[in-house]
GROMACS .gro file of C-alpha atoms in nm:
model
  189
    1UNK     CA    1  -4.644   9.015  -1.342
    2UNK     CA    2  -4.337   9.069  -1.574
    3UNK     CA    3  -4.121   9.425  -1.406
    4UNK     CA    4  -3.838   9.535  -1.626
    5UNK     CA    5  -3.706   9.940  -1.491
    6UNK     CA    6  -3.427  10.110  -1.539
    7UNK     CA    7  -3.407  10.455  -1.478
    8UNK     CA    8  -3.191  10.696  -1.461
    9UNK     CA    9  -3.098  11.105  -1.412
   10UNK     CA   10  -2.810  11.363  -1.376
   11UNK     CA   11  -2.815  11.640  -1.183
   12UNK     CA   12  -2.573  11.956  -1.144
   13UNK     CA   13  -2.509  12.057  -0.819
   14UNK     CA   14  -2.621  12.461  -0.854
   15UNK     CA   15  -2.265  12.525  -0.664
   16UNK     CA   16  -1.955  12.694  -0.823
   17UNK     CA   17  -1.880  12.966  -1.123
   18UNK     CA   18  -2.180  12.987  -1.348
   19UNK     CA   19  -2.394  12.832  -1.120
   20UNK     CA   20  -2.742  12.952  -0.856
   21UNK     CA   21  -2.514  12.965  -0.548
   22UNK     CA   22  -2.067  12.986  -0.554
   23UNK     CA   23  -2.118  13.208  -0.885
   24UNK     CA   24  -1.862  13.501  -0.672
   25UNK     CA   25  -1.620  13.230  -0.524
   26UNK     CA   26  -1.231  13.225  -0.519
   27UNK     CA   27  -1.049  13.006  -0.818
   28UNK     CA   28  -0.966  12.775  -0.562
   29UNK     CA   29  -1.283  12.762  -0.404
   30UNK     CA   30  -1.464  12.723  -0.708
   31UNK     CA   31  -1.221  12.447  -0.753
   32UNK     CA   32  -1.321  12.207  -0.450
   33UNK     CA   33  -1.578  12.236  -0.423
   34UNK     CA   34  -1.838  12.395  -0.720
   35UNK     CA   35  -1.903  12.194  -1.070
   36UNK     CA   36  -1.975  11.914  -0.979
   37UNK     CA   37  -2.200  11.639  -1.129
   38UNK     CA   38  -2.411  11.354  -0.999
   39UNK     CA   39  -2.545  11.058  -1.296
   40UNK     CA   40  -2.701  10.745  -1.154
   41UNK     CA   41  -2.847  10.433  -1.294
   42UNK     CA   42  -3.089  10.177  -1.112
   43UNK     CA   43  -3.165   9.844  -1.254
   44UNK     CA   44  -3.505   9.643  -1.136
   45UNK     CA   45  -3.616   9.367  -1.265
   46UNK     CA   46  -3.832   9.017  -1.193
   47UNK     CA   47  -3.597   8.771  -1.372
   48UNK     CA   48  -3.472   8.706  -1.634
   49UNK     CA   49  -3.665   8.409  -1.852
   50UNK     CA   50  -3.520   8.037  -1.865
   51UNK     CA   51  -3.561   7.705  -2.010
   52UNK     CA   52  -3.540   7.369  -1.846
   53UNK     CA   53  -3.382   7.123  -1.997
   54UNK     CA   54  -3.194   6.791  -2.044
   55UNK     CA   55  -2.910   6.671  -2.249
   56UNK     CA   56  -3.065   6.349  -2.466
   57UNK     CA   57  -2.877   6.000  -2.498
   58UNK     CA   58  -2.841   5.885  -2.764
   59UNK     CA   59  -3.154   5.696  -2.795
   60UNK     CA   60  -3.390   6.050  -2.692
   61UNK     CA   61  -3.089   6.208  -2.941
   62UNK     CA   62  -3.290   6.345  -3.297
   63UNK     CA   63  -3.140   6.673  -3.272
   64UNK     CA   64  -2.829   6.508  -3.457
   65UNK     CA   65  -2.595   6.761  -3.265
   66UNK     CA   66  -2.234   6.666  -3.157
   67UNK     CA   67  -2.116   6.869  -2.806
   68UNK     CA   68  -1.873   7.075  -3.039
   69UNK     CA   69  -1.868   7.422  -3.211
   70UNK     CA   70  -2.165   7.411  -3.325
   71UNK     CA   71  -2.392   7.338  -2.971
   72UNK     CA   72  -2.481   7.082  -2.789
   73UNK     CA   73  -2.828   6.827  -2.766
   74UNK     CA   74  -3.041   6.972  -2.520
   75UNK     CA   75  -3.400   6.975  -2.511
   76UNK     CA   76  -3.699   6.979  -2.337
   77UNK     CA   77  -3.775   6.689  -2.014
   78UNK     CA   78  -4.147   6.648  -1.916
   79UNK     CA   79  -4.287   6.854  -1.628
   80UNK     CA   80  -4.481   6.590  -1.344
   81UNK     CA   81  -4.495   6.852  -1.038
   82UNK     CA   82  -4.450   7.163  -0.901
   83UNK     CA   83  -4.120   7.274  -1.001
   84UNK     CA   84  -4.081   7.610  -0.797
   85UNK     CA   85  -4.232   7.374  -0.480
   86UNK     CA   86  -3.919   7.412  -0.302
   87UNK     CA   87  -3.781   7.789  -0.335
   88UNK     CA   88  -3.965   7.907  -0.018
   89UNK     CA   89  -3.735   7.722   0.210
   90UNK     CA   90  -3.389   7.756   0.028
   91UNK     CA   91  -3.375   7.947  -0.295
   92UNK     CA   92  -3.020   7.831  -0.358
   93UNK     CA   93  -3.008   7.467  -0.314
   94UNK     CA   94  -3.348   7.431  -0.428
   95UNK     CA   95  -3.426   7.685  -0.675
   96UNK     CA   96  -3.565   7.392  -0.875
   97UNK     CA   97  -3.724   7.092  -0.726
   98UNK     CA   98  -3.568   6.806  -0.938
   99UNK     CA   99  -3.865   6.571  -0.877
  100UNK     CA  100  -4.088   6.736  -1.062
  101UNK     CA  101  -3.932   6.680  -1.396
  102UNK     CA  102  -3.881   6.363  -1.576
  103UNK     CA  103  -3.677   6.280  -1.885
  104UNK     CA  104  -3.902   6.197  -2.196
  105UNK     CA  105  -3.945   5.865  -2.314
  106UNK     CA  106  -3.767   5.716  -2.613
  107UNK     CA  107  -4.073   5.705  -2.821
  108UNK     CA  108  -4.164   6.109  -2.730
  109UNK     CA  109  -3.877   6.295  -2.675
  110UNK     CA  110  -3.990   6.614  -2.649
  111UNK     CA  111  -4.082   6.707  -2.331
  112UNK     CA  112  -4.374   6.893  -2.200
  113UNK     CA  113  -4.163   7.205  -2.033
  114UNK     CA  114  -4.205   7.518  -2.191
  115UNK     CA  115  -3.959   7.770  -2.352
  116UNK     CA  116  -3.838   8.028  -2.048
  117UNK     CA  117  -4.155   7.912  -1.890
  118UNK     CA  118  -3.919   8.036  -1.565
  119UNK     CA  119  -3.795   8.339  -1.415
  120UNK     CA  120  -3.448   8.332  -1.236
  121UNK     CA  121  -3.468   8.520  -0.858
  122UNK     CA  122  -3.527   8.897  -0.895
  123UNK     CA  123  -3.243   9.145  -0.961
  124UNK     CA  124  -3.206   9.489  -0.861
  125UNK     CA  125  -2.896   9.708  -0.880
  126UNK     CA  126  -2.732  10.114  -0.824
  127UNK     CA  127  -2.481  10.252  -0.994
  128UNK     CA  128  -2.372  10.581  -0.967
  129UNK     CA  129  -2.106  10.852  -1.089
  130UNK     CA  130  -2.000  11.133  -0.925
  131UNK     CA  131  -1.753  11.437  -1.193
  132UNK     CA  132  -1.653  11.744  -1.194
  133UNK     CA  133  -1.455  11.926  -1.485
  134UNK     CA  134  -1.164  12.222  -1.415
  135UNK     CA  135  -1.125  12.431  -1.622
  136UNK     CA  136  -0.753  12.457  -1.819
  137UNK     CA  137  -0.810  12.651  -2.110
  138UNK     CA  138  -1.048  12.828  -2.253
  139UNK     CA  139  -1.135  12.517  -2.494
  140UNK     CA  140  -0.948  12.306  -2.259
  141UNK     CA  141  -1.108  12.058  -2.004
  142UNK     CA  142  -0.983  11.817  -1.766
  143UNK     CA  143  -1.251  11.612  -1.640
  144UNK     CA  144  -1.246  11.360  -1.321
  145UNK     CA  145  -1.501  11.100  -1.302
  146UNK     CA  146  -1.513  10.807  -1.026
  147UNK     CA  147  -1.783  10.551  -1.138
  148UNK     CA  148  -1.929  10.312  -0.825
  149UNK     CA  149  -2.108   9.993  -0.961
  150UNK     CA  150  -2.354   9.826  -0.785
  151UNK     CA  151  -2.331  10.114  -0.538
  152UNK     CA  152  -2.539   9.920  -0.252
  153UNK     CA  153  -2.305   9.658  -0.319
  154UNK     CA  154  -2.633   9.428  -0.302
  155UNK     CA  155  -2.548   9.046  -0.382
  156UNK     CA  156  -2.809   8.969  -0.693
  157UNK     CA  157  -2.755   8.611  -0.752
  158UNK     CA  158  -2.742   8.429  -1.102
  159UNK     CA  159  -2.892   8.130  -1.295
  160UNK     CA  160  -2.950   7.815  -1.212
  161UNK     CA  161  -2.814   7.546  -1.348
  162UNK     CA  162  -3.170   7.402  -1.523
  163UNK     CA  163  -3.064   7.116  -1.700
  164UNK     CA  164  -3.223   6.822  -1.486
  165UNK     CA  165  -2.911   6.552  -1.659
  166UNK     CA  166  -2.644   6.790  -1.387
  167UNK     CA  167  -2.574   6.650  -1.059
  168UNK     CA  168  -2.578   7.044  -0.974
  169UNK     CA  169  -2.964   7.080  -1.113
  170UNK     CA  170  -3.125   7.352  -0.988
  171UNK     CA  171  -2.870   7.555  -0.746
  172UNK     CA  172  -2.756   7.853  -0.791
  173UNK     CA  173  -2.365   7.849  -0.736
  174UNK     CA  174  -2.261   8.205  -0.914
  175UNK     CA  175  -2.370   8.594  -0.855
  176UNK     CA  176  -2.348   8.888  -0.982
  177UNK     CA  177  -2.046   9.107  -0.939
  178UNK     CA  178  -1.973   9.257  -0.635
  179UNK     CA  179  -2.001   9.709  -0.582
  180UNK     CA  180  -1.705   9.805  -0.797
  181UNK     CA  181  -1.502  10.141  -0.754
  182UNK     CA  182  -1.311  10.322  -1.087
  183UNK     CA  183  -1.207  10.606  -1.106
  184UNK     CA  184  -1.101  10.832  -1.436
  185UNK     CA  185  -0.913  11.088  -1.596
  186UNK     CA  186  -1.062  11.247  -1.903
  187UNK     CA  187  -0.852  11.579  -2.075
  188UNK     CA  188  -1.141  11.768  -2.308
  189UNK     CA  189  -0.983  11.985  -2.626
   0.00000   0.00000   0.00000
């Protein structure tokens, strides 16, 4: 079963002027503790679709493409074994079993491997934002905002090399960004 979920919410903390608690606070106390808002987004999926391909030699290339701005000639191979049989041992170095694929013969260059037949590793990321508005004048506010992308610093691995013609076929050598934090001030008028 394929799963994609994006959940988000915004919550205004109930402290400060005009809120449930602290409505009688003085300006200094309200300026420090009142008016905060929390928002979050959690993204999770069971991996993105991926297509295994090969770069054909001259005998197999029926596309007529050359490796320039128009794209590369890439075609799908034949599947002759269990492509994900080695994943349990070490998915970073053996996401695909290289012996499970074969370049088709020049007389039948289109392999039996399906488009988007495989999926990358699962992805899970939690982003968090915390902000507060400071009232400067009746119609002017200053908003302080802090944002934490991948707040738990969970490692999400990128796409495996899916071209059987590459020496690094079946390996994962990249990750999505680690935790990133940014702060901002915005004048609202």
